[in-house]
Amino acid sequence: MATSSIRIKKVCEWCGKEFEAQKCSTRYCCKRCAEHAYKDRKRQERKTETETKVIETIIRQKEEAVCRRDYLSVQETADLMGVKRNAIYQLIYRGKLKAYRLTSRVTRISRKDIDDLLGTSLYVRKSKAQTSTTDENGEIISEFYTTKEIIEKFGVSNSWVFAQGMAHNIPKVYHRGKTLWSKTHCDRVFKAKPETPKEDDWISYSDVRAEYNLTHDQLHNYVKYHGLRRKKVGKYTYILKSEIDAILRPPTLK
Ligand SMILES: [Zn+2]
């Protein structure tokens, strides 16, 4: 066997003595040291293995204990479901999972609610978009305006669209973060541009307040929030009766 003439100075990783090796990869000065090191390595491996098993057992026992408990913390719930804590909070905030706040630091979630949630949250592939709904007679509506289109077409404010939508129960769907309103209903409710109001259409603030039992501020807030048209005559403010009625009158079926 040909031996290399190269001599490399090394320190034995077991006994710490200096020695001359023939290969860079040699780690021990002699067979004995190599054997000791090997045995020591094996011993370490067995130790790690045992420790891992113990930790796994402890975790399993904890999990089993958690499973048997009726109420869990947010962290335990997250562990149980294999998700991050934040995901659990999202479920709580969205109202999908009930959580009970016992103190500012202690929140508990019922085991049963978790099981119920899993039981009802069957994954269903979302249809590409919800672009149809039915009207009050069960007829399918498939033509819609966006809120922006209504604002442009009918010259009304954003809040007015929603106020009228609510007052007249205009069928709507949500599509990619936008509200879509039934075209035929909108055409009926908003007509074209509002006509110039007649003198009789106006009603004074005080008359509205009397009719709906409102404070001045309450009425003023309605008017501002919904962008109602108003006019001032002397020190009196007038608004359109039809507009305030649309907001404050209880909705009726049309
Ligand atoms: Zn050695």
PDB file of C-alpha atoms and ligand atoms in Angstrom:
ATOM      1  CA  MET A   1       0.000   0.000   0.000  1.00  0.00           C
ATOM      2  CA  ALA A   2       1.409   3.264  -1.032  1.00  0.00           C
ATOM      3  CA  THR A   3       1.566   5.787   1.738  1.00  0.00           C
ATOM      4  CA  SER A   4       1.505   9.470   1.095  1.00  0.00           C
ATOM      5  CA  SER A   5       4.665  11.292   2.019  1.00  0.00           C
ATOM      6  CA  ILE A   6       2.653  14.318   3.094  1.00  0.00           C
ATOM      7  CA  ARG A   7       2.660  14.977   6.816  1.00  0.00           C
ATOM      8  CA  ILE A   8       0.044  17.298   8.227  1.00  0.00           C
ATOM      9  CA  LYS A   9       0.254  18.643  11.744  1.00  0.00           C
ATOM     10  CA  LYS A  10      -3.033  18.088  13.572  1.00  0.00           C
ATOM     11  CA  VAL A  11      -4.431  18.008  17.104  1.00  0.00           C
ATOM     12  CA  CYS A  12      -6.258  14.850  18.183  1.00  0.00           C
ATOM     13  CA  GLU A  13      -9.917  15.687  18.775  1.00  0.00           C
ATOM     14  CA  TRP A  14     -10.075  13.121  21.573  1.00  0.00           C
ATOM     15  CA  CYS A  15      -6.869  13.406  23.636  1.00  0.00           C
ATOM     16  CA  GLY A  16      -5.738  16.816  22.431  1.00  0.00           C
ATOM     17  CA  LYS A  17      -2.184  15.639  21.571  1.00  0.00           C
ATOM     18  CA  GLU A  18      -0.446  16.954  18.502  1.00  0.00           C
ATOM     19  CA  PHE A  19       0.194  14.363  15.800  1.00  0.00           C
ATOM     20  CA  GLU A  20       1.132  14.138  12.163  1.00  0.00           C
ATOM     21  CA  ALA A  21      -1.616  12.965   9.873  1.00  0.00           C
ATOM     22  CA  GLN A  22      -1.342  11.716   6.315  1.00  0.00           C
ATOM     23  CA  LYS A  23      -4.784  12.991   5.316  1.00  0.00           C
ATOM     24  CA  CYS A  24      -6.586  16.241   6.069  1.00  0.00           C
ATOM     25  CA  SER A  25      -9.653  14.348   7.208  1.00  0.00           C
ATOM     26  CA  THR A  26      -7.874  12.408   9.989  1.00  0.00           C
ATOM     27  CA  ARG A  27      -9.249  13.541  13.320  1.00  0.00           C
ATOM     28  CA  TYR A  28      -7.570  11.299  15.906  1.00  0.00           C
ATOM     29  CA  CYS A  29      -4.019  10.441  16.744  1.00  0.00           C
ATOM     30  CA  CYS A  30      -4.545   6.680  17.129  1.00  0.00           C
ATOM     31  CA  LYS A  31      -7.059   3.878  16.766  1.00  0.00           C
ATOM     32  CA  ARG A  32      -7.800   3.969  20.507  1.00  0.00           C
ATOM     33  CA  CYS A  33      -8.746   7.647  20.457  1.00  0.00           C
ATOM     34  CA  ALA A  34     -10.890   7.101  17.359  1.00  0.00           C
ATOM     35  CA  GLU A  35     -12.743   4.289  19.142  1.00  0.00           C
ATOM     36  CA  HIS A  36     -13.268   6.376  22.275  1.00  0.00           C
ATOM     37  CA  ALA A  37     -14.596   9.223  20.198  1.00  0.00           C
ATOM     38  CA  TYR A  38     -16.877   6.872  18.266  1.00  0.00           C
ATOM     39  CA  LYS A  39     -18.294   5.402  21.490  1.00  0.00           C
ATOM     40  CA  ASP A  40     -18.789   8.869  22.922  1.00  0.00           C
ATOM     41  CA  ARG A  41     -20.624   9.984  19.786  1.00  0.00           C
ATOM     42  CA  LYS A  42     -22.939   6.976  19.980  1.00  0.00           C
ATOM     43  CA  ARG A  43     -23.586   7.681  23.657  1.00  0.00           C
ATOM     44  CA  GLN A  44     -24.542  11.290  22.804  1.00  0.00           C
ATOM     45  CA  GLU A  45     -26.859  10.089  20.059  1.00  0.00           C
ATOM     46  CA  ARG A  46     -28.620   7.691  22.429  1.00  0.00           C
ATOM     47  CA  LYS A  47     -28.935  10.476  24.982  1.00  0.00           C
ATOM     48  CA  THR A  48     -30.455  12.898  22.458  1.00  0.00           C
ATOM     49  CA  GLU A  49     -32.814  10.186  21.247  1.00  0.00           C
ATOM     50  CA  THR A  50     -34.019   9.486  24.790  1.00  0.00           C
ATOM     51  CA  GLU A  51     -34.424  13.169  25.549  1.00  0.00           C
ATOM     52  CA  THR A  52     -36.417  13.706  22.346  1.00  0.00           C
ATOM     53  CA  LYS A  53     -38.683  10.825  23.293  1.00  0.00           C
ATOM     54  CA  VAL A  54     -39.263  12.314  26.736  1.00  0.00           C
ATOM     55  CA  ILE A  55     -40.089  15.726  25.266  1.00  0.00           C
ATOM     56  CA  GLU A  56     -42.428  14.132  22.746  1.00  0.00           C
ATOM     57  CA  THR A  57     -44.185  12.244  25.517  1.00  0.00           C
ATOM     58  CA  ILE A  58     -44.600  15.431  27.551  1.00  0.00           C
ATOM     59  CA  ILE A  59     -46.016  17.270  24.540  1.00  0.00           C
ATOM     60  CA  ARG A  60     -48.379  14.399  23.776  1.00  0.00           C
ATOM     61  CA  GLN A  61     -49.549  14.275  27.368  1.00  0.00           C
ATOM     62  CA  LYS A  62     -50.154  18.025  27.291  1.00  0.00           C
ATOM     63  CA  GLU A  63     -52.096  17.697  24.059  1.00  0.00           C
ATOM     64  CA  GLU A  64     -54.152  14.878  25.453  1.00  0.00           C
ATOM     65  CA  ALA A  65     -54.853  16.925  28.568  1.00  0.00           C
ATOM     66  CA  VAL A  66     -55.867  19.846  26.362  1.00  0.00           C
ATOM     67  CA  CYS A  67     -58.160  17.575  24.387  1.00  0.00           C
ATOM     68  CA  ARG A  68     -59.908  16.492  27.531  1.00  0.00           C
ATOM     69  CA  ARG A  69     -60.470  20.067  28.733  1.00  0.00           C
ATOM     70  CA  ASP A  70     -63.665  21.905  27.887  1.00  0.00           C
ATOM     71  CA  TYR A  71     -62.089  25.362  27.679  1.00  0.00           C
ATOM     72  CA  LEU A  72     -58.815  26.287  25.993  1.00  0.00           C
ATOM     73  CA  SER A  73     -56.636  29.346  25.738  1.00  0.00           C
ATOM     74  CA  VAL A  74     -56.055  31.000  22.384  1.00  0.00           C
ATOM     75  CA  GLN A  75     -52.560  29.478  22.227  1.00  0.00           C
ATOM     76  CA  GLU A  76     -53.854  26.005  23.040  1.00  0.00           C
ATOM     77  CA  THR A  77     -56.547  26.378  20.417  1.00  0.00           C
ATOM     78  CA  ALA A  78     -53.934  27.432  17.875  1.00  0.00           C
ATOM     79  CA  ASP A  79     -51.743  24.436  18.802  1.00  0.00           C
ATOM     80  CA  LEU A  80     -54.668  22.089  18.624  1.00  0.00           C
ATOM     81  CA  MET A  81     -55.640  23.286  15.168  1.00  0.00           C
ATOM     82  CA  GLY A  82     -52.056  23.552  13.960  1.00  0.00           C
ATOM     83  CA  VAL A  83     -52.259  27.239  13.117  1.00  0.00           C
ATOM     84  CA  LYS A  84     -50.766  30.472  14.429  1.00  0.00           C
ATOM     85  CA  ARG A  85     -52.403  32.377  17.279  1.00  0.00           C
ATOM     86  CA  ASN A  86     -53.204  35.177  14.877  1.00  0.00           C
ATOM     87  CA  ALA A  87     -55.361  32.884  12.785  1.00  0.00           C
ATOM     88  CA  ILE A  88     -57.433  32.123  15.859  1.00  0.00           C
ATOM     89  CA  TYR A  89     -57.812  35.829  16.624  1.00  0.00           C
ATOM     90  CA  GLN A  90     -58.964  36.395  13.057  1.00  0.00           C
ATOM     91  CA  LEU A  91     -61.655  33.756  13.506  1.00  0.00           C
ATOM     92  CA  ILE A  92     -62.692  35.422  16.749  1.00  0.00           C
ATOM     93  CA  TYR A  93     -62.775  38.927  15.250  1.00  0.00           C
ATOM     94  CA  ARG A  94     -64.773  37.727  12.261  1.00  0.00           C
ATOM     95  CA  GLY A  95     -67.290  36.206  14.620  1.00  0.00           C
ATOM     96  CA  LYS A  96     -66.640  32.683  13.395  1.00  0.00           C
ATOM     97  CA  LEU A  97     -65.295  31.432  16.692  1.00  0.00           C
ATOM     98  CA  LYS A  98     -66.720  32.422  20.027  1.00  0.00           C
ATOM     99  CA  ALA A  99     -64.251  33.449  22.711  1.00  0.00           C
ATOM    100  CA  TYR A 100     -64.917  34.399  26.265  1.00  0.00           C
ATOM    101  CA  ARG A 101     -62.841  37.136  27.796  1.00  0.00           C
ATOM    102  CA  LEU A 102     -62.698  36.357  31.482  1.00  0.00           C
ATOM    103  CA  THR A 103     -60.194  39.063  32.327  1.00  0.00           C
ATOM    104  CA  SER A 104     -58.049  41.337  30.197  1.00  0.00           C
ATOM    105  CA  ARG A 105     -55.445  38.564  30.071  1.00  0.00           C
ATOM    106  CA  VAL A 106     -57.533  35.452  30.113  1.00  0.00           C
ATOM    107  CA  THR A 107     -59.520  34.396  27.091  1.00  0.00           C
ATOM    108  CA  ARG A 108     -61.116  31.003  26.870  1.00  0.00           C
ATOM    109  CA  ILE A 109     -62.556  29.175  23.942  1.00  0.00           C
ATOM    110  CA  SER A 110     -65.021  26.379  24.299  1.00  0.00           C
ATOM    111  CA  ARG A 111     -63.854  23.057  22.963  1.00  0.00           C
ATOM    112  CA  LYS A 112     -67.352  22.480  21.636  1.00  0.00           C
ATOM    113  CA  ASP A 113     -67.261  25.735  19.640  1.00  0.00           C
ATOM    114  CA  ILE A 114     -64.002  24.640  18.046  1.00  0.00           C
ATOM    115  CA  ASP A 115     -65.504  21.305  17.075  1.00  0.00           C
ATOM    116  CA  ASP A 116     -68.631  23.036  15.798  1.00  0.00           C
ATOM    117  CA  LEU A 117     -66.556  25.440  13.735  1.00  0.00           C
ATOM    118  CA  LEU A 118     -64.647  22.581  12.148  1.00  0.00           C
ATOM    119  CA  GLY A 119     -67.905  20.781  11.551  1.00  0.00           C
ATOM    120  CA  THR A 120     -69.468  23.708   9.716  1.00  0.00           C
ATOM    121  CA  SER A 121     -66.492  25.169   7.879  1.00  0.00           C
ATOM    122  CA  LEU A 122     -66.491  22.690   5.053  1.00  0.00           C
ATOM    123  CA  TYR A 123     -64.226  23.947   2.307  1.00  0.00           C
ATOM    124  CA  VAL A 124     -66.302  24.909  -0.667  1.00  0.00           C
ATOM    125  CA  ARG A 125     -64.668  26.376  -3.677  1.00  0.00           C
ATOM    126  CA  LYS A 126     -65.923  29.919  -4.052  1.00  0.00           C
ATOM    127  CA  SER A 127     -67.774  30.480  -7.243  1.00  0.00           C
ATOM    128  CA  LYS A 128     -65.858  32.931  -9.380  1.00  0.00           C
ATOM    129  CA  ALA A 129     -68.111  35.764  -8.329  1.00  0.00           C
ATOM    130  CA  GLN A 130     -71.518  36.163  -6.923  1.00  0.00           C
ATOM    131  CA  THR A 131     -73.119  38.029  -9.743  1.00  0.00           C
ATOM    132  CA  SER A 132     -76.734  37.141  -9.317  1.00  0.00           C
ATOM    133  CA  THR A 133     -79.341  37.284  -6.636  1.00  0.00           C
ATOM    134  CA  THR A 134     -83.092  37.137  -6.490  1.00  0.00           C
ATOM    135  CA  ASP A 135     -85.635  39.900  -6.015  1.00  0.00           C
ATOM    136  CA  GLU A 136     -88.615  39.922  -3.655  1.00  0.00           C
ATOM    137  CA  ASN A 137     -90.545  37.642  -6.039  1.00  0.00           C
ATOM    138  CA  GLY A 138     -87.718  35.143  -6.357  1.00  0.00           C
ATOM    139  CA  GLU A 139     -86.834  36.320  -9.860  1.00  0.00           C
ATOM    140  CA  ILE A 140     -83.154  36.143 -10.695  1.00  0.00           C
ATOM    141  CA  ILE A 141     -81.421  39.491 -11.025  1.00  0.00           C
ATOM    142  CA  SER A 142     -78.249  39.511 -13.025  1.00  0.00           C
ATOM    143  CA  GLU A 143     -77.857  43.134 -14.064  1.00  0.00           C
ATOM    144  CA  PHE A 144     -76.247  45.520 -11.640  1.00  0.00           C
ATOM    145  CA  TYR A 145     -74.844  48.972 -11.168  1.00  0.00           C
ATOM    146  CA  THR A 146     -71.779  49.625  -9.073  1.00  0.00           C
ATOM    147  CA  THR A 147     -72.199  52.329  -6.442  1.00  0.00           C
ATOM    148  CA  LYS A 148     -69.969  54.571  -8.553  1.00  0.00           C
ATOM    149  CA  GLU A 149     -72.154  54.066 -11.610  1.00  0.00           C
ATOM    150  CA  ILE A 150     -75.238  55.068  -9.625  1.00  0.00           C
ATOM    151  CA  ILE A 151     -73.496  58.181  -8.304  1.00  0.00           C
ATOM    152  CA  GLU A 152     -72.550  59.192 -11.827  1.00  0.00           C
ATOM    153  CA  LYS A 153     -75.794  58.280 -13.525  1.00  0.00           C
ATOM    154  CA  PHE A 154     -78.191  59.721 -10.963  1.00  0.00           C
ATOM    155  CA  GLY A 155     -76.058  62.510  -9.524  1.00  0.00           C
ATOM    156  CA  VAL A 156     -76.432  61.338  -5.928  1.00  0.00           C
ATOM    157  CA  SER A 157     -73.944  60.947  -3.085  1.00  0.00           C
ATOM    158  CA  ASN A 158     -72.347  57.734  -1.938  1.00  0.00           C
ATOM    159  CA  SER A 159     -74.205  57.698   1.370  1.00  0.00           C
ATOM    160  CA  TRP A 160     -77.451  58.500  -0.404  1.00  0.00           C
ATOM    161  CA  VAL A 161     -77.055  55.341  -2.487  1.00  0.00           C
ATOM    162  CA  PHE A 162     -76.714  53.267   0.663  1.00  0.00           C
ATOM    163  CA  ALA A 163     -79.539  55.096   2.447  1.00  0.00           C
ATOM    164  CA  GLN A 164     -81.873  54.501  -0.477  1.00  0.00           C
ATOM    165  CA  GLY A 165     -80.626  50.958  -0.869  1.00  0.00           C
ATOM    166  CA  MET A 166     -81.595  50.330   2.718  1.00  0.00           C
ATOM    167  CA  ALA A 167     -84.865  52.264   2.618  1.00  0.00           C
ATOM    168  CA  HIS A 168     -86.079  50.513  -0.521  1.00  0.00           C
ATOM    169  CA  ASN A 169     -84.456  47.120   0.065  1.00  0.00           C
ATOM    170  CA  ILE A 170     -82.635  47.281  -3.229  1.00  0.00           C
ATOM    171  CA  PRO A 171     -81.217  43.794  -3.849  1.00  0.00           C
ATOM    172  CA  LYS A 172     -77.452  43.871  -3.835  1.00  0.00           C
ATOM    173  CA  VAL A 173     -74.495  41.546  -4.073  1.00  0.00           C
ATOM    174  CA  TYR A 174     -70.878  41.940  -3.099  1.00  0.00           C
ATOM    175  CA  HIS A 175     -68.355  41.316  -5.774  1.00  0.00           C
ATOM    176  CA  ARG A 176     -64.601  41.776  -5.317  1.00  0.00           C
ATOM    177  CA  GLY A 177     -65.056  44.274  -2.513  1.00  0.00           C
ATOM    178  CA  LYS A 178     -67.688  46.257  -4.356  1.00  0.00           C
ATOM    179  CA  THR A 179     -71.397  46.528  -3.777  1.00  0.00           C
ATOM    180  CA  LEU A 180     -73.463  45.855  -6.864  1.00  0.00           C
ATOM    181  CA  TRP A 181     -77.068  47.060  -6.932  1.00  0.00           C
ATOM    182  CA  SER A 182     -79.924  45.663  -8.948  1.00  0.00           C
ATOM    183  CA  LYS A 183     -80.252  47.752 -12.083  1.00  0.00           C
ATOM    184  CA  THR A 184     -84.017  47.666 -12.417  1.00  0.00           C
ATOM    185  CA  HIS A 185     -84.518  48.542  -8.747  1.00  0.00           C
ATOM    186  CA  CYS A 186     -82.061  51.422  -8.970  1.00  0.00           C
ATOM    187  CA  ASP A 187     -83.728  52.790 -12.080  1.00  0.00           C
ATOM    188  CA  ARG A 188     -87.028  52.736 -10.241  1.00  0.00           C
ATOM    189  CA  VAL A 189     -85.698  54.239  -6.992  1.00  0.00           C
ATOM    190  CA  PHE A 190     -83.291  56.838  -8.283  1.00  0.00           C
ATOM    191  CA  LYS A 191     -85.138  57.653 -11.513  1.00  0.00           C
ATOM    192  CA  ALA A 192     -82.974  59.862 -13.624  1.00  0.00           C
ATOM    193  CA  LYS A 193     -81.527  63.040 -12.176  1.00  0.00           C
ATOM    194  CA  PRO A 194     -83.727  64.287  -9.349  1.00  0.00           C
ATOM    195  CA  GLU A 195     -86.270  66.803 -10.478  1.00  0.00           C
ATOM    196  CA  THR A 196     -86.103  70.322  -9.216  1.00  0.00           C
ATOM    197  CA  PRO A 197     -88.091  70.218  -5.999  1.00  0.00           C
ATOM    198  CA  LYS A 198     -91.311  72.165  -5.825  1.00  0.00           C
ATOM    199  CA  GLU A 199     -91.993  74.607  -3.054  1.00  0.00           C
ATOM    200  CA  ASP A 200     -94.229  72.098  -1.262  1.00  0.00           C
ATOM    201  CA  ASP A 201     -91.551  69.414  -1.209  1.00  0.00           C
ATOM    202  CA  TRP A 202     -89.478  71.282   1.343  1.00  0.00           C
ATOM    203  CA  ILE A 203     -89.989  70.809   5.043  1.00  0.00           C
ATOM    204  CA  SER A 204     -88.419  72.819   7.833  1.00  0.00           C
ATOM    205  CA  TYR A 205     -86.004  71.366  10.359  1.00  0.00           C
ATOM    206  CA  SER A 206     -88.454  72.042  13.188  1.00  0.00           C
ATOM    207  CA  ASP A 207     -91.269  70.202  11.415  1.00  0.00           C
ATOM    208  CA  VAL A 208     -89.027  67.176  10.804  1.00  0.00           C
ATOM    209  CA  ARG A 209     -87.851  67.254  14.402  1.00  0.00           C
ATOM    210  CA  ALA A 210     -91.435  67.271  15.597  1.00  0.00           C
ATOM    211  CA  GLU A 211     -92.464  64.475  13.285  1.00  0.00           C
ATOM    212  CA  TYR A 212     -89.569  62.159  14.058  1.00  0.00           C
ATOM    213  CA  ASN A 213     -88.868  63.344  17.589  1.00  0.00           C
ATOM    214  CA  LEU A 214     -85.263  64.289  16.953  1.00  0.00           C
ATOM    215  CA  THR A 215     -82.891  66.772  18.502  1.00  0.00           C
ATOM    216  CA  HIS A 216     -81.436  69.394  16.221  1.00  0.00           C
ATOM    217  CA  ASP A 217     -78.065  67.633  16.289  1.00  0.00           C
ATOM    218  CA  GLN A 218     -79.514  64.248  15.469  1.00  0.00           C
ATOM    219  CA  LEU A 219     -81.341  65.641  12.462  1.00  0.00           C
ATOM    220  CA  HIS A 220     -78.344  67.652  11.370  1.00  0.00           C
ATOM    221  CA  ASN A 221     -76.207  64.518  11.509  1.00  0.00           C
ATOM    222  CA  TYR A 222     -78.664  62.577   9.361  1.00  0.00           C
ATOM    223  CA  VAL A 223     -78.690  65.377   6.828  1.00  0.00           C
ATOM    224  CA  LYS A 224     -74.924  65.612   6.734  1.00  0.00           C
ATOM    225  CA  TYR A 225     -74.260  61.877   6.784  1.00  0.00           C
ATOM    226  CA  HIS A 226     -76.649  61.145   3.942  1.00  0.00           C
ATOM    227  CA  GLY A 227     -75.808  64.275   1.980  1.00  0.00           C
ATOM    228  CA  LEU A 228     -79.405  65.456   1.830  1.00  0.00           C
ATOM    229  CA  ARG A 229     -80.192  68.560  -0.129  1.00  0.00           C
ATOM    230  CA  ARG A 230     -81.094  71.566   1.975  1.00  0.00           C
ATOM    231  CA  LYS A 231     -81.825  75.215   1.586  1.00  0.00           C
ATOM    232  CA  LYS A 232     -81.809  78.108   3.967  1.00  0.00           C
ATOM    233  CA  VAL A 233     -84.541  80.683   4.050  1.00  0.00           C
ATOM    234  CA  GLY A 234     -83.783  83.390   6.530  1.00  0.00           C
ATOM    235  CA  LYS A 235     -82.755  81.605   9.696  1.00  0.00           C
ATOM    236  CA  TYR A 236     -84.708  78.449   8.850  1.00  0.00           C
ATOM    237  CA  THR A 237     -83.272  75.372   7.206  1.00  0.00           C
ATOM    238  CA  TYR A 238     -85.412  73.291   4.908  1.00  0.00           C
ATOM    239  CA  ILE A 239     -84.812  69.797   3.599  1.00  0.00           C
ATOM    240  CA  LEU A 240     -86.744  67.622   1.212  1.00  0.00           C
ATOM    241  CA  LYS A 241     -89.504  65.652   2.871  1.00  0.00           C
ATOM    242  CA  SER A 242     -89.126  62.739   0.488  1.00  0.00           C
ATOM    243  CA  GLU A 243     -85.416  62.462   1.239  1.00  0.00           C
ATOM    244  CA  ILE A 244     -85.651  62.484   5.013  1.00  0.00           C
ATOM    245  CA  ASP A 245     -88.676  60.169   4.866  1.00  0.00           C
ATOM    246  CA  ALA A 246     -86.674  57.706   2.801  1.00  0.00           C
ATOM    247  CA  ILE A 247     -84.143  57.480   5.614  1.00  0.00           C
ATOM    248  CA  LEU A 248     -86.326  57.653   8.682  1.00  0.00           C
ATOM    249  CA  ARG A 249     -89.551  55.998   7.645  1.00  0.00           C
ATOM    250  CA  PRO A 250     -89.571  52.310   8.494  1.00  0.00           C
ATOM    251  CA  PRO A 251     -88.976  50.330   5.298  1.00  0.00           C
ATOM    252  CA  THR A 252     -92.109  49.098   3.614  1.00  0.00           C
ATOM    253  CA  LEU A 253     -92.400  46.308   1.118  1.00  0.00           C
ATOM    254  CA  LYS A 254     -92.944  47.559  -2.363  1.00  0.00           C
TER     255      LYS A 254
HETATM  256 ZN    ZN B   1      -5.454  10.887  20.737  1.00  0.00          ZN
END
